[in-house]
Amino acid sequence: MGGFDAQLRWIESQKAPMQSSIEGWCAINSGSHNPAGIEAFAGEVIEAFAPLAAQTQCIALPAFGSIDDRGEPISFETADALVFRKRPDALRQVLLAIHLDTVYPPTSPFQSVVQVDSATIRGPGVADAKGGIALLLTALCALEQSAAAENLGWTVILNPDEEIGSPCSMGLLAEAAACADLGLVFEPCLPDGSMISRRKGSGNFTIVVRGRAAHVGRAFAEGRSAIHALATLVEQVAGWNESLPGVIANTGVIRGGDALNVVPDFALARINLRVEDRAQQIEASRRLADLTDRVSRSHEVEIKVSGAFLSPPKPLETNMEVLMGELERTGKDLGIEIGWQASGGVCDGNKLAAAGLPNIDTMGPQGGEIHSDREYLMLDSLVPRAQLCASLLHRYASGAFEVGANRHTRKGDCR
Ligand SMILES: [Zn+2]
């Protein structure tokens, strides 16, 4: 990596500073439903990025509509997203993204970081994804110390709602994706260092059934049971796990009914559907619409479905394979062998891919047991993964490879 050795050596000196940032950041609760905590954490991050970014913006996000457990519409507000930019006029543009929020609410007993041994820390968000933010910052600092940085514009988006599906920030992500050539997302890689290649798509759906209440003893036949109708629907959906290979259909929440002597006029289910590809997404959506129609007619109930595939599938497309190949080559120069795995899990990489941006979404450090009170980070991965990211950016800035075609078609409103 001609011309970048000094920067790679500088990254070697950054293990302790990265660890100390991560420990400080993880002591601030930033659960998805704790906007005040997210804002406090964002304040620290703004300070850390200040020496690097030419522009810093806190962007208010639109509220997101949802359905509560009684079937009533509710609106969900989140904290601002952070956007840092540099050289928006450069010919080459990259989008770097990761989230500010964690899955741990302020009421969780898991709130602080402990050093397990010399190579491991455990704490809320150490790997997912505050470790990724520290690593991204270090990689960008290294890049900015090189002459080639002049050729590369970058946008960093740190969103506050990824752990609940990025419902408020998805528009911001899609807009930024349209202005970049490639994307890197700093979710942790797997404990053995493997990275994620393609991902299934995921859709969340709320099914609200309204029937007719009646006295069980006096007028049972006049009632229309919302629970019975919903049970029929849920049973059919479960069958897709067999009849549509590759699809995962899970009813995760079910509500309904009040009293034993009343035919229930209300029932609700929340269903998560995961699909392999776009064709399966269309097929699953069609089946859900058909099924709803059939059950509502046969049970004489009203059924309303809300929700969508907010995380479309992330397939292996040509530009994605080019980018993966370049990452492998970059890793080879650094002595890092990249292994790939497909995943049924989704992240913002799905949304960026759906917006046409080839991206690698596990650029963060090695860690595991995420989303549990055993979440850990492997400290020895911080330096090599920051070097991997910095080198890839440096190679792209230097013209070592091309990926995507956005930069030739970029619209004026990207600046
Ligand atoms: Zn994450």
Short mmCIF file of N, CA, C and O and ligand atoms in Angstrom, two decimals, residues 98-99 101 103 127-129 162-163 186-188 346-347 370-371, ligand 1:
data_model
loop_
_atom_site.label_atom_id
_atom_site.label_comp_id
_atom_site.label_asym_id
_atom_site.label_seq_id
_atom_site.Cartn_x
_atom_site.Cartn_y
_atom_site.Cartn_z
N ILE A 98 -23.64 4.09 10.43
CA ILE A 98 -23.84 3.18 11.57
C ILE A 98 -24.78 3.90 12.54
O ILE A 98 -25.04 5.08 12.40
N HIS A 99 -25.26 3.17 13.53
CA HIS A 99 -26.32 3.73 14.37
C HIS A 99 -25.84 4.17 15.74
O HIS A 99 -24.88 3.64 16.29
N ASP A 101 -28.12 4.24 18.31
CA ASP A 101 -28.95 3.59 19.33
C ASP A 101 -28.49 2.17 19.64
O ASP A 101 -27.74 1.56 18.88
N VAL A 103 -30.05 -1.63 21.75
CA VAL A 103 -31.30 -2.32 22.11
C VAL A 103 -31.60 -2.22 23.60
O VAL A 103 -32.63 -2.70 24.04
N ALA A 127 -19.87 -3.70 20.87
CA ALA A 127 -19.67 -4.15 19.48
C ALA A 127 -20.73 -3.54 18.56
O ALA A 127 -20.45 -3.17 17.42
N ASP A 128 -21.96 -3.46 19.05
CA ASP A 128 -23.13 -3.08 18.24
C ASP A 128 -23.76 -1.83 18.83
O ASP A 128 -24.69 -1.93 19.62
N ALA A 129 -23.24 -0.63 18.45
CA ALA A 129 -22.27 -0.44 17.39
C ALA A 129 -21.31 0.69 17.78
O ALA A 129 -20.74 1.32 16.91
N GLU A 162 -31.89 2.55 14.26
CA GLU A 162 -31.61 1.33 13.50
C GLU A 162 -32.14 0.09 14.20
O GLU A 162 -32.63 -0.83 13.55
N GLU A 163 -32.03 0.06 15.51
CA GLU A 163 -32.41 -1.15 16.24
C GLU A 163 -33.92 -1.39 16.24
O GLU A 163 -34.38 -2.45 16.65
N PHE A 186 -20.97 -0.03 9.63
CA PHE A 186 -20.03 -0.50 10.66
C PHE A 186 -20.67 -1.36 11.73
O PHE A 186 -20.36 -1.26 12.91
N GLU A 187 -21.58 -2.25 11.29
CA GLU A 187 -22.07 -3.30 12.19
C GLU A 187 -20.89 -4.21 12.50
O GLU A 187 -19.97 -4.36 11.69
N PRO A 188 -20.92 -4.85 13.69
CA PRO A 188 -19.80 -5.75 14.01
C PRO A 188 -19.74 -6.92 13.02
O PRO A 188 -20.77 -7.37 12.52
N VAL A 346 -31.14 -8.54 9.18
CA VAL A 346 -31.12 -7.36 8.31
C VAL A 346 -30.46 -6.20 9.05
O VAL A 346 -30.36 -6.19 10.27
N CYS A 347 -30.01 -5.22 8.26
CA CYS A 347 -29.45 -4.00 8.85
C CYS A 347 -29.61 -2.90 7.81
O CYS A 347 -30.25 -3.10 6.77
N ILE A 370 -24.37 -10.11 20.75
CA ILE A 370 -25.02 -8.80 20.68
C ILE A 370 -26.52 -8.96 20.97
O ILE A 370 -27.08 -10.04 20.79
N HIS A 371 -27.15 -7.89 21.40
CA HIS A 371 -28.56 -7.89 21.80
C HIS A 371 -28.79 -8.76 23.03
O HIS A 371 -29.91 -9.22 23.26
ZN ZN B 1 -26.26 -2.84 15.03
#
